[in-house]
Amino acid sequence: MNKVEKAFNTLLNEANDLCIGTEVVELAARPDSFQFTRDFYSKQQPLIIRNALDSWPATKNWSPQYLCEKFGKKLVDVAVTPNGYADGLATNFSDKKEYFVLPSEEQMTLNEFMQHLDDPTGPVYYIQKQNSNFTSNFSELMPDIDTSLLEFAEKCFQKSPDAINFWMGDERAVTSMHKDPYDNLYCVISGCKDFILLPPHQVVCIPRKHYPVGIYKRHKDGQFFIDPVFELNVANGRNEVATTEWISIDPLFPDLELYPQYSKTKPLHVRVNAGDLLYLPNYWFHHVRQSHKCIAMNFWYDIEYDTRYCYFRMLEDLTLD
Ligand SMILES: O=C(O)CCC(=O)C(=O)O
């Protein structure tokens, strides 16, 4: 074992023994801002607060029927894929290479979207655009949200959210393992979501590499194909297929023969039910599944670029394939 591998083992063992428990801490009521800052934000520990959002009109009212009655004719942006993986890895049959593939972005009415969700055999439709789509597409629903319930966390972050996202989808829609440069308040309104979580320092045993980027497009008959995405390489002035770093492993079916280091991770599993709020600290890796027609919202707060961030970047660079 070389010096760096030995150091990674020390990191994994110490972090597991000293700070990462075996499950996500649960509270039955919102903490005050001081407790949240001391016990969760400053330790970068996830937290689930059961029934934190029960008093939101959203939690009482929002259902597929309610949304259709109110906004059935409204145009919404939907991610469409053949397999439920928007922003995930897939093999491109034309060149046999593995790509990181973006979803086909399609606009349709909310009524049409709901009809698609009722077809369990066709493509997979997911409202999941992470560009503050709640503010841009669903602002009429704002009165159903009482953001004062989030003040305990916002006082700690000392900022307002950069993005408020709305999520609704098919149970076949899966969000592949990734991390975000945001502190995340994830609110399930109807149905449930299953999160698999890995703390940032376990990046040392999560296999990652650079993949070519593609986007799902459809032929006239509706069949999907992967279209490579080109970008200008400023170094040589040529248009080349873009690449991005992505996680090579699916935590539901990890290939431990190919990636034995992944067996050193200690995933935490948590189900977030309607009315629950999950605090997911920045750079925690997460993989997400959901019940059929689950409705959720999340609030993303930009991170502080502090030494923890720099230390994480160093670990990333040390372990990228
Ligand atoms: O709900 C999902 O499918 C994914 C959520 C997510 O990745 C996030 O909130 O950062």
mmCIF file of C-alpha atoms and ligand atoms in Angstrom:
data_model
loop_
_atom_site.group_PDB
_atom_site.id
_atom_site.type_symbol
_atom_site.label_atom_id
_atom_site.label_comp_id
_atom_site.label_asym_id
_atom_site.label_seq_id
_atom_site.Cartn_x
_atom_site.Cartn_y
_atom_site.Cartn_z
ATOM 1 C CA MET A 1 0.000 0.000 0.000
ATOM 2 C CA ASN A 2 1.522 3.346 -0.956
ATOM 3 C CA LYS A 3 1.574 6.450 1.257
ATOM 4 C CA VAL A 4 -1.475 8.059 -0.361
ATOM 5 C CA GLU A 5 -3.599 4.885 -0.110
ATOM 6 C CA LYS A 6 -2.634 4.602 3.545
ATOM 7 C CA ALA A 7 -3.626 8.219 4.110
ATOM 8 C CA PHE A 8 -7.014 7.604 2.418
ATOM 9 C CA ASN A 9 -7.637 4.658 4.748
ATOM 10 C CA THR A 10 -6.860 6.880 7.731
ATOM 11 C CA LEU A 11 -9.290 9.483 6.386
ATOM 12 C CA LEU A 12 -12.078 6.924 5.830
ATOM 13 C CA ASN A 13 -11.634 5.260 9.220
ATOM 14 C CA GLU A 14 -11.327 8.472 11.227
ATOM 15 C CA ALA A 15 -14.282 10.129 9.524
ATOM 16 C CA ASN A 16 -16.459 7.052 10.005
ATOM 17 C CA ASP A 17 -15.467 6.678 13.659
ATOM 18 C CA LEU A 18 -15.576 10.341 14.608
ATOM 19 C CA CYS A 19 -18.225 12.124 12.599
ATOM 20 C CA ILE A 20 -20.361 10.138 10.155
ATOM 21 C CA GLY A 21 -22.997 8.013 11.868
ATOM 22 C CA THR A 22 -24.773 5.047 10.358
ATOM 23 C CA GLU A 23 -28.009 6.902 9.677
ATOM 24 C CA VAL A 24 -29.317 10.371 8.961
ATOM 25 C CA VAL A 25 -30.286 12.158 12.198
ATOM 26 C CA GLU A 26 -34.045 12.660 12.496
ATOM 27 C CA LEU A 27 -35.831 15.405 14.428
ATOM 28 C CA ALA A 28 -39.547 15.618 15.092
ATOM 29 C CA ALA A 29 -39.572 19.437 15.012
ATOM 30 C CA ARG A 30 -37.556 22.218 13.418
ATOM 31 C CA PRO A 31 -34.417 23.126 15.412
ATOM 32 C CA ASP A 32 -33.724 26.779 16.111
ATOM 33 C CA SER A 33 -31.081 28.471 14.028
ATOM 34 C CA PHE A 34 -28.414 28.098 16.728
ATOM 35 C CA GLN A 35 -28.934 24.322 17.086
ATOM 36 C CA PHE A 36 -29.071 23.865 13.315
ATOM 37 C CA THR A 37 -25.809 25.788 12.881
ATOM 38 C CA ARG A 38 -24.012 24.022 15.729
ATOM 39 C CA ASP A 39 -25.153 20.428 15.181
ATOM 40 C CA PHE A 40 -25.700 20.168 11.435
ATOM 41 C CA TYR A 41 -24.430 23.035 9.237
ATOM 42 C CA SER A 42 -21.040 23.419 10.918
ATOM 43 C CA LYS A 43 -20.509 19.649 10.975
ATOM 44 C CA GLN A 44 -21.902 19.237 7.444
ATOM 45 C CA GLN A 45 -24.287 16.565 8.730
ATOM 46 C CA PRO A 46 -27.526 15.828 6.898
ATOM 47 C CA LEU A 47 -30.735 16.101 8.871
ATOM 48 C CA ILE A 48 -34.296 15.025 8.275
ATOM 49 C CA ILE A 49 -37.093 16.888 10.011
ATOM 50 C CA ARG A 50 -40.248 14.800 10.001
ATOM 51 C CA ASN A 51 -43.529 16.606 9.222
ATOM 52 C CA ALA A 52 -41.736 19.969 9.154
ATOM 53 C CA LEU A 53 -43.941 21.172 6.300
ATOM 54 C CA ASP A 54 -47.296 19.831 7.441
ATOM 55 C CA SER A 55 -48.704 23.333 7.842
ATOM 56 C CA TRP A 56 -47.905 24.354 4.241
ATOM 57 C CA PRO A 57 -51.061 24.641 2.117
ATOM 58 C CA ALA A 58 -48.977 22.866 -0.554
ATOM 59 C CA THR A 59 -48.697 19.713 1.552
ATOM 60 C CA LYS A 60 -52.457 19.697 2.062
ATOM 61 C CA ASN A 61 -53.534 20.654 -1.464
ATOM 62 C CA TRP A 62 -51.050 19.665 -4.136
ATOM 63 C CA SER A 63 -51.983 16.536 -5.978
ATOM 64 C CA PRO A 64 -51.905 15.712 -9.708
ATOM 65 C CA GLN A 65 -55.653 16.541 -9.927
ATOM 66 C CA TYR A 66 -55.286 19.884 -8.094
ATOM 67 C CA LEU A 67 -52.385 20.962 -10.314
ATOM 68 C CA CYS A 68 -54.267 19.991 -13.488
ATOM 69 C CA GLU A 69 -57.433 21.790 -12.392
ATOM 70 C CA LYS A 70 -55.449 24.963 -11.677
ATOM 71 C CA PHE A 71 -52.834 24.899 -14.447
ATOM 72 C CA GLY A 72 -53.698 22.069 -16.837
ATOM 73 C CA LYS A 73 -53.170 24.253 -19.918
ATOM 74 C CA LYS A 74 -49.911 25.738 -18.699
ATOM 75 C CA LEU A 75 -46.755 24.972 -20.720
ATOM 76 C CA VAL A 76 -44.026 23.283 -18.704
ATOM 77 C CA ASP A 77 -40.477 22.125 -19.504
ATOM 78 C CA VAL A 78 -40.091 18.373 -19.186
ATOM 79 C CA ALA A 79 -37.015 16.112 -19.340
ATOM 80 C CA VAL A 80 -37.766 13.074 -21.507
ATOM 81 C CA THR A 81 -35.587 9.934 -21.657
ATOM 82 C CA PRO A 82 -35.997 6.338 -22.859
ATOM 83 C CA ASN A 83 -34.873 4.883 -19.516
ATOM 84 C CA GLY A 84 -35.528 7.395 -16.719
ATOM 85 C CA TYR A 85 -31.934 8.571 -16.446
ATOM 86 C CA ALA A 86 -31.796 12.299 -17.246
ATOM 87 C CA ASP A 87 -28.162 13.385 -16.706
ATOM 88 C CA GLY A 88 -26.763 9.863 -16.520
ATOM 89 C CA LEU A 89 -24.519 7.404 -18.342
ATOM 90 C CA ALA A 90 -25.678 5.409 -21.371
ATOM 91 C CA THR A 91 -24.068 3.569 -24.263
ATOM 92 C CA ASN A 92 -24.394 5.174 -27.676
ATOM 93 C CA PHE A 93 -25.108 2.308 -30.064
ATOM 94 C CA SER A 94 -23.750 4.158 -33.090
ATOM 95 C CA ASP A 95 -20.168 4.371 -31.755
ATOM 96 C CA LYS A 96 -20.453 1.879 -28.824
ATOM 97 C CA LYS A 97 -19.053 4.496 -26.403
ATOM 98 C CA GLU A 98 -20.394 5.320 -22.975
ATOM 99 C CA TYR A 99 -21.710 8.907 -22.842
ATOM 100 C CA PHE A 100 -22.956 11.274 -20.169
ATOM 101 C CA VAL A 101 -26.396 11.975 -21.633
ATOM 102 C CA LEU A 102 -28.641 14.986 -21.132
ATOM 103 C CA PRO A 103 -32.403 14.534 -21.462
ATOM 104 C CA SER A 104 -34.481 15.633 -24.411
ATOM 105 C CA GLU A 105 -36.041 18.930 -23.224
ATOM 106 C CA GLU A 106 -39.661 19.100 -24.367
ATOM 107 C CA GLN A 107 -42.431 21.626 -23.726
ATOM 108 C CA MET A 108 -45.981 20.420 -23.166
ATOM 109 C CA THR A 109 -49.048 21.337 -21.175
ATOM 110 C CA LEU A 110 -49.293 20.067 -17.630
ATOM 111 C CA ASN A 111 -52.320 17.986 -18.742
ATOM 112 C CA GLU A 112 -50.228 16.291 -21.436
ATOM 113 C CA PHE A 113 -47.427 15.684 -18.952
ATOM 114 C CA MET A 114 -49.853 13.992 -16.506
ATOM 115 C CA GLN A 115 -51.214 11.793 -19.309
ATOM 116 C CA HIS A 116 -47.672 10.645 -20.102
ATOM 117 C CA LEU A 117 -47.131 9.768 -16.431
ATOM 118 C CA ASP A 118 -50.137 7.462 -16.687
ATOM 119 C CA ASP A 119 -48.423 5.449 -19.447
ATOM 120 C CA PRO A 120 -46.015 3.083 -17.688
ATOM 121 C CA THR A 121 -44.579 1.684 -20.946
ATOM 122 C CA GLY A 122 -43.512 4.749 -22.949
ATOM 123 C CA PRO A 123 -40.594 7.152 -22.463
ATOM 124 C CA VAL A 124 -39.989 8.557 -18.995
ATOM 125 C CA TYR A 125 -41.141 12.143 -18.326
ATOM 126 C CA TYR A 126 -39.746 14.155 -15.428
ATOM 127 C CA ILE A 127 -40.171 17.825 -14.473
ATOM 128 C CA GLN A 128 -36.684 18.344 -13.083
ATOM 129 C CA LYS A 129 -35.193 21.452 -14.668
ATOM 130 C CA GLN A 130 -32.822 22.876 -12.101
ATOM 131 C CA ASN A 131 -32.949 26.498 -13.227
ATOM 132 C CA SER A 132 -35.289 27.734 -10.511
ATOM 133 C CA ASN A 133 -38.172 26.304 -12.537
ATOM 134 C CA PHE A 134 -40.524 26.805 -9.581
ATOM 135 C CA THR A 135 -40.014 30.569 -9.792
ATOM 136 C CA SER A 136 -40.240 30.637 -13.603
ATOM 137 C CA ASN A 137 -42.919 27.973 -14.305
ATOM 138 C CA PHE A 138 -44.993 27.697 -11.133
ATOM 139 C CA SER A 139 -44.892 31.086 -9.406
ATOM 140 C CA GLU A 140 -48.713 31.005 -9.013
ATOM 141 C CA LEU A 141 -48.172 28.262 -6.445
ATOM 142 C CA MET A 142 -45.971 30.478 -4.250
ATOM 143 C CA PRO A 143 -48.815 31.376 -1.806
ATOM 144 C CA ASP A 144 -49.018 27.659 -0.922
ATOM 145 C CA ILE A 145 -45.445 27.782 0.414
ATOM 146 C CA ASP A 146 -44.621 29.389 3.745
ATOM 147 C CA THR A 147 -40.921 30.148 3.489
ATOM 148 C CA SER A 148 -40.832 31.438 7.076
ATOM 149 C CA LEU A 149 -40.583 27.744 8.047
ATOM 150 C CA LEU A 150 -37.133 27.701 6.436
ATOM 151 C CA GLU A 151 -35.839 30.684 8.426
ATOM 152 C CA PHE A 152 -34.010 28.471 10.937
ATOM 153 C CA ALA A 153 -31.684 27.444 8.076
ATOM 154 C CA GLU A 154 -31.648 30.699 6.092
ATOM 155 C CA LYS A 155 -30.467 32.619 9.171
ATOM 156 C CA CYS A 156 -27.570 30.185 9.347
ATOM 157 C CA PHE A 157 -26.725 30.349 5.614
ATOM 158 C CA GLN A 158 -27.189 34.155 5.723
ATOM 159 C CA LYS A 159 -28.501 34.209 2.199
ATOM 160 C CA SER A 160 -31.604 33.607 0.153
ATOM 161 C CA PRO A 161 -31.801 30.668 -2.238
ATOM 162 C CA ASP A 162 -30.061 30.845 -5.616
ATOM 163 C CA ALA A 163 -32.700 28.511 -7.061
ATOM 164 C CA ILE A 164 -36.072 27.067 -6.099
ATOM 165 C CA ASN A 165 -36.772 23.929 -8.118
ATOM 166 C CA PHE A 166 -39.970 21.961 -8.659
ATOM 167 C CA TRP A 167 -39.810 18.187 -9.246
ATOM 168 C CA MET A 168 -42.579 15.876 -10.370
ATOM 169 C CA GLY A 169 -42.203 12.554 -12.096
ATOM 170 C CA ASP A 170 -42.562 8.947 -12.897
ATOM 171 C CA GLU A 171 -41.374 6.251 -10.489
ATOM 172 C CA ARG A 172 -39.077 5.093 -13.305
ATOM 173 C CA ALA A 173 -37.208 8.431 -13.174
ATOM 174 C CA VAL A 174 -33.945 8.107 -11.273
ATOM 175 C CA THR A 175 -31.442 10.831 -10.490
ATOM 176 C CA SER A 176 -27.992 9.282 -10.787
ATOM 177 C CA MET A 177 -25.352 9.765 -8.084
ATOM 178 C CA HIS A 178 -23.859 13.263 -8.129
ATOM 179 C CA LYS A 179 -23.079 16.190 -5.843
ATOM 180 C CA ASP A 180 -23.925 19.897 -6.023
ATOM 181 C CA PRO A 181 -22.148 23.070 -4.907
ATOM 182 C CA TYR A 182 -25.216 24.034 -2.852
ATOM 183 C CA ASP A 183 -26.657 23.531 0.583
ATOM 184 C CA ASN A 184 -29.989 21.947 -0.157
ATOM 185 C CA LEU A 185 -33.327 22.097 1.661
ATOM 186 C CA TYR A 186 -35.299 19.295 0.012
ATOM 187 C CA CYS A 187 -39.059 19.345 0.654
ATOM 188 C CA VAL A 188 -41.328 16.465 -0.337
ATOM 189 C CA ILE A 189 -44.896 17.621 -0.849
ATOM 190 C CA SER A 190 -46.664 14.464 -2.027
ATOM 191 C CA GLY A 191 -45.434 10.843 -2.275
ATOM 192 C CA CYS A 192 -41.900 9.969 -1.168
ATOM 193 C CA LYS A 193 -38.277 10.029 -2.281
ATOM 194 C CA ASP A 194 -35.526 7.571 -1.437
ATOM 195 C CA PHE A 195 -32.076 9.093 -1.099
ATOM 196 C CA ILE A 196 -28.758 7.223 -1.010
ATOM 197 C CA LEU A 197 -26.138 9.510 0.484
ATOM 198 C CA LEU A 198 -22.346 9.456 0.666
ATOM 199 C CA PRO A 199 -20.311 12.073 2.557
ATOM 200 C CA PRO A 200 -17.885 14.231 0.546
ATOM 201 C CA HIS A 201 -14.672 12.677 1.898
ATOM 202 C CA GLN A 202 -15.735 9.287 0.452
ATOM 203 C CA VAL A 203 -14.965 10.806 -2.948
ATOM 204 C CA VAL A 204 -11.685 8.882 -2.557
ATOM 205 C CA CYS A 205 -13.531 5.606 -3.190
ATOM 206 C CA ILE A 206 -16.151 6.763 -5.699
ATOM 207 C CA PRO A 207 -14.922 5.951 -9.232
ATOM 208 C CA ARG A 208 -15.177 8.898 -11.628
ATOM 209 C CA LYS A 209 -13.878 9.716 -15.065
ATOM 210 C CA HIS A 210 -14.403 11.989 -18.042
ATOM 211 C CA TYR A 211 -17.150 10.981 -20.489
ATOM 212 C CA PRO A 212 -18.174 12.438 -23.840
ATOM 213 C CA VAL A 213 -21.402 14.448 -23.541
ATOM 214 C CA GLY A 214 -24.493 13.610 -25.590
ATOM 215 C CA ILE A 215 -28.127 14.619 -25.604
ATOM 216 C CA TYR A 216 -31.186 12.448 -26.250
ATOM 217 C CA LYS A 217 -32.968 13.359 -29.478
ATOM 218 C CA ARG A 218 -35.869 11.600 -31.156
ATOM 219 C CA HIS A 219 -36.358 10.333 -34.709
ATOM 220 C CA LYS A 220 -39.730 11.064 -36.369
ATOM 221 C CA ASP A 221 -41.038 7.688 -35.149
ATOM 222 C CA GLY A 222 -40.230 8.715 -31.543
ATOM 223 C CA GLN A 223 -37.174 6.409 -31.213
ATOM 224 C CA PHE A 224 -34.403 7.954 -29.143
ATOM 225 C CA PHE A 225 -30.811 8.372 -30.219
ATOM 226 C CA ILE A 226 -27.802 9.978 -28.534
ATOM 227 C CA ASP A 227 -26.509 13.038 -30.342
ATOM 228 C CA PRO A 228 -22.947 14.049 -29.328
ATOM 229 C CA VAL A 229 -22.677 17.642 -28.057
ATOM 230 C CA PHE A 230 -19.878 19.659 -29.683
ATOM 231 C CA GLU A 231 -17.994 22.630 -28.253
ATOM 232 C CA LEU A 232 -15.107 24.784 -29.366
ATOM 233 C CA ASN A 233 -11.722 23.683 -28.049
ATOM 234 C CA VAL A 234 -10.062 27.076 -27.661
ATOM 235 C CA ALA A 235 -6.594 25.486 -27.496
ATOM 236 C CA ASN A 236 -6.753 24.159 -31.073
ATOM 237 C CA GLY A 237 -9.691 26.118 -32.553
ATOM 238 C CA ARG A 238 -11.556 22.869 -33.405
ATOM 239 C CA ASN A 239 -15.128 21.867 -32.632
ATOM 240 C CA GLU A 240 -14.874 18.709 -30.524
ATOM 241 C CA VAL A 241 -17.245 16.523 -28.550
ATOM 242 C CA ALA A 242 -17.616 18.076 -25.083
ATOM 243 C CA THR A 243 -16.575 15.970 -22.085
ATOM 244 C CA THR A 244 -17.595 16.025 -18.454
ATOM 245 C CA GLU A 245 -16.554 14.247 -15.281
ATOM 246 C CA TRP A 246 -19.187 11.824 -13.963
ATOM 247 C CA ILE A 247 -19.502 8.983 -11.467
ATOM 248 C CA SER A 248 -18.912 5.597 -13.108
ATOM 249 C CA ILE A 249 -20.891 3.522 -10.639
ATOM 250 C CA ASP A 250 -24.598 2.919 -10.072
ATOM 251 C CA PRO A 251 -25.057 2.542 -6.280
ATOM 252 C CA LEU A 252 -28.035 0.225 -6.894
ATOM 253 C CA PHE A 253 -25.858 -2.264 -8.827
ATOM 254 C CA PRO A 254 -22.229 -1.468 -8.000
ATOM 255 C CA ASP A 255 -19.736 -3.433 -10.079
ATOM 256 C CA LEU A 256 -17.265 -4.210 -7.304
ATOM 257 C CA GLU A 257 -15.049 -6.322 -9.521
ATOM 258 C CA LEU A 258 -14.405 -3.339 -11.732
ATOM 259 C CA TYR A 259 -14.440 -0.775 -8.900
ATOM 260 C CA PRO A 260 -13.359 -2.601 -5.693
ATOM 261 C CA GLN A 261 -12.616 0.701 -3.924
ATOM 262 C CA TYR A 262 -16.376 1.447 -3.848
ATOM 263 C CA SER A 263 -16.824 -1.298 -1.221
ATOM 264 C CA LYS A 264 -15.194 1.093 1.284
ATOM 265 C CA THR A 265 -18.094 3.562 1.047
ATOM 266 C CA LYS A 266 -20.752 3.531 3.751
ATOM 267 C CA PRO A 267 -23.976 4.708 2.101
ATOM 268 C CA LEU A 268 -26.744 6.224 4.239
ATOM 269 C CA HIS A 269 -30.309 5.526 3.123
ATOM 270 C CA VAL A 270 -33.194 7.800 3.942
ATOM 271 C CA ARG A 271 -36.820 7.970 2.825
ATOM 272 C CA VAL A 272 -38.270 11.475 2.751
ATOM 273 C CA ASN A 273 -42.065 11.392 3.038
ATOM 274 C CA ALA A 274 -44.658 14.042 2.231
ATOM 275 C CA GLY A 275 -44.257 16.925 4.689
ATOM 276 C CA ASP A 276 -40.642 16.025 5.573
ATOM 277 C CA LEU A 277 -37.674 18.300 4.996
ATOM 278 C CA LEU A 278 -34.189 16.968 4.286
ATOM 279 C CA TYR A 279 -31.165 19.190 4.846
ATOM 280 C CA LEU A 280 -28.485 17.943 2.474
ATOM 281 C CA PRO A 281 -25.145 19.701 3.016
ATOM 282 C CA ASN A 282 -23.166 20.781 -0.041
ATOM 283 C CA TYR A 283 -20.991 18.215 -1.816
ATOM 284 C CA TRP A 284 -22.728 15.229 -0.239
ATOM 285 C CA PHE A 285 -23.193 12.689 -3.042
ATOM 286 C CA HIS A 286 -26.799 11.707 -3.611
ATOM 287 C CA HIS A 287 -28.810 9.260 -5.709
ATOM 288 C CA VAL A 288 -32.594 9.708 -5.742
ATOM 289 C CA ARG A 289 -35.628 7.548 -6.548
ATOM 290 C CA GLN A 290 -39.270 8.424 -6.075
ATOM 291 C CA SER A 291 -42.807 7.146 -5.810
ATOM 292 C CA HIS A 292 -45.081 7.585 -8.800
ATOM 293 C CA LYS A 293 -46.191 11.221 -9.322
ATOM 294 C CA CYS A 294 -44.145 12.356 -6.353
ATOM 295 C CA ILE A 295 -44.147 16.162 -6.032
ATOM 296 C CA ALA A 296 -41.203 17.904 -4.395
ATOM 297 C CA MET A 297 -39.421 21.246 -4.200
ATOM 298 C CA ASN A 298 -35.945 22.159 -3.224
ATOM 299 C CA PHE A 299 -34.144 25.312 -2.216
ATOM 300 C CA TRP A 300 -30.490 25.657 -3.207
ATOM 301 C CA TYR A 301 -28.145 27.994 -1.308
ATOM 302 C CA ASP A 302 -24.735 28.851 -2.737
ATOM 303 C CA ILE A 303 -21.783 27.538 -0.735
ATOM 304 C CA GLU A 304 -18.980 29.332 1.041
ATOM 305 C CA TYR A 305 -15.730 28.668 -0.804
ATOM 306 C CA ASP A 306 -13.834 27.919 2.404
ATOM 307 C CA THR A 307 -10.950 25.554 3.245
ATOM 308 C CA ARG A 308 -13.331 22.598 3.320
ATOM 309 C CA TYR A 309 -14.077 23.254 -0.342
ATOM 310 C CA CYS A 310 -10.346 23.488 -1.185
ATOM 311 C CA TYR A 311 -9.633 20.252 0.683
ATOM 312 C CA PHE A 312 -12.455 18.501 -1.203
ATOM 313 C CA ARG A 313 -11.069 19.755 -4.541
ATOM 314 C CA MET A 314 -7.676 18.324 -3.621
ATOM 315 C CA LEU A 315 -9.207 14.899 -2.874
ATOM 316 C CA GLU A 316 -11.048 15.044 -6.199
ATOM 317 C CA ASP A 317 -7.835 15.765 -8.109
ATOM 318 C CA LEU A 318 -5.952 13.006 -6.289
ATOM 319 C CA THR A 319 -8.516 10.375 -7.216
ATOM 320 C CA LEU A 320 -9.824 11.212 -10.719
ATOM 321 C CA ASP A 321 -9.147 8.439 -13.262
HETATM 322 O O1 LIG B 1 -35.273 14.712 -6.701
HETATM 323 C C1 LIG B 1 -34.433 14.336 -7.510
HETATM 324 O O2 LIG B 1 -34.680 13.520 -8.409
HETATM 325 C C2 LIG B 1 -33.022 14.860 -7.446
HETATM 326 C C3 LIG B 1 -32.778 15.926 -6.426
HETATM 327 C C4 LIG B 1 -31.393 16.486 -6.484
HETATM 328 O O3 LIG B 1 -30.509 15.951 -7.116
HETATM 329 C C5 LIG B 1 -31.081 17.703 -5.746
HETATM 330 O O4 LIG B 1 -31.959 18.251 -5.059
HETATM 331 O O5 LIG B 1 -29.917 18.151 -5.816
#
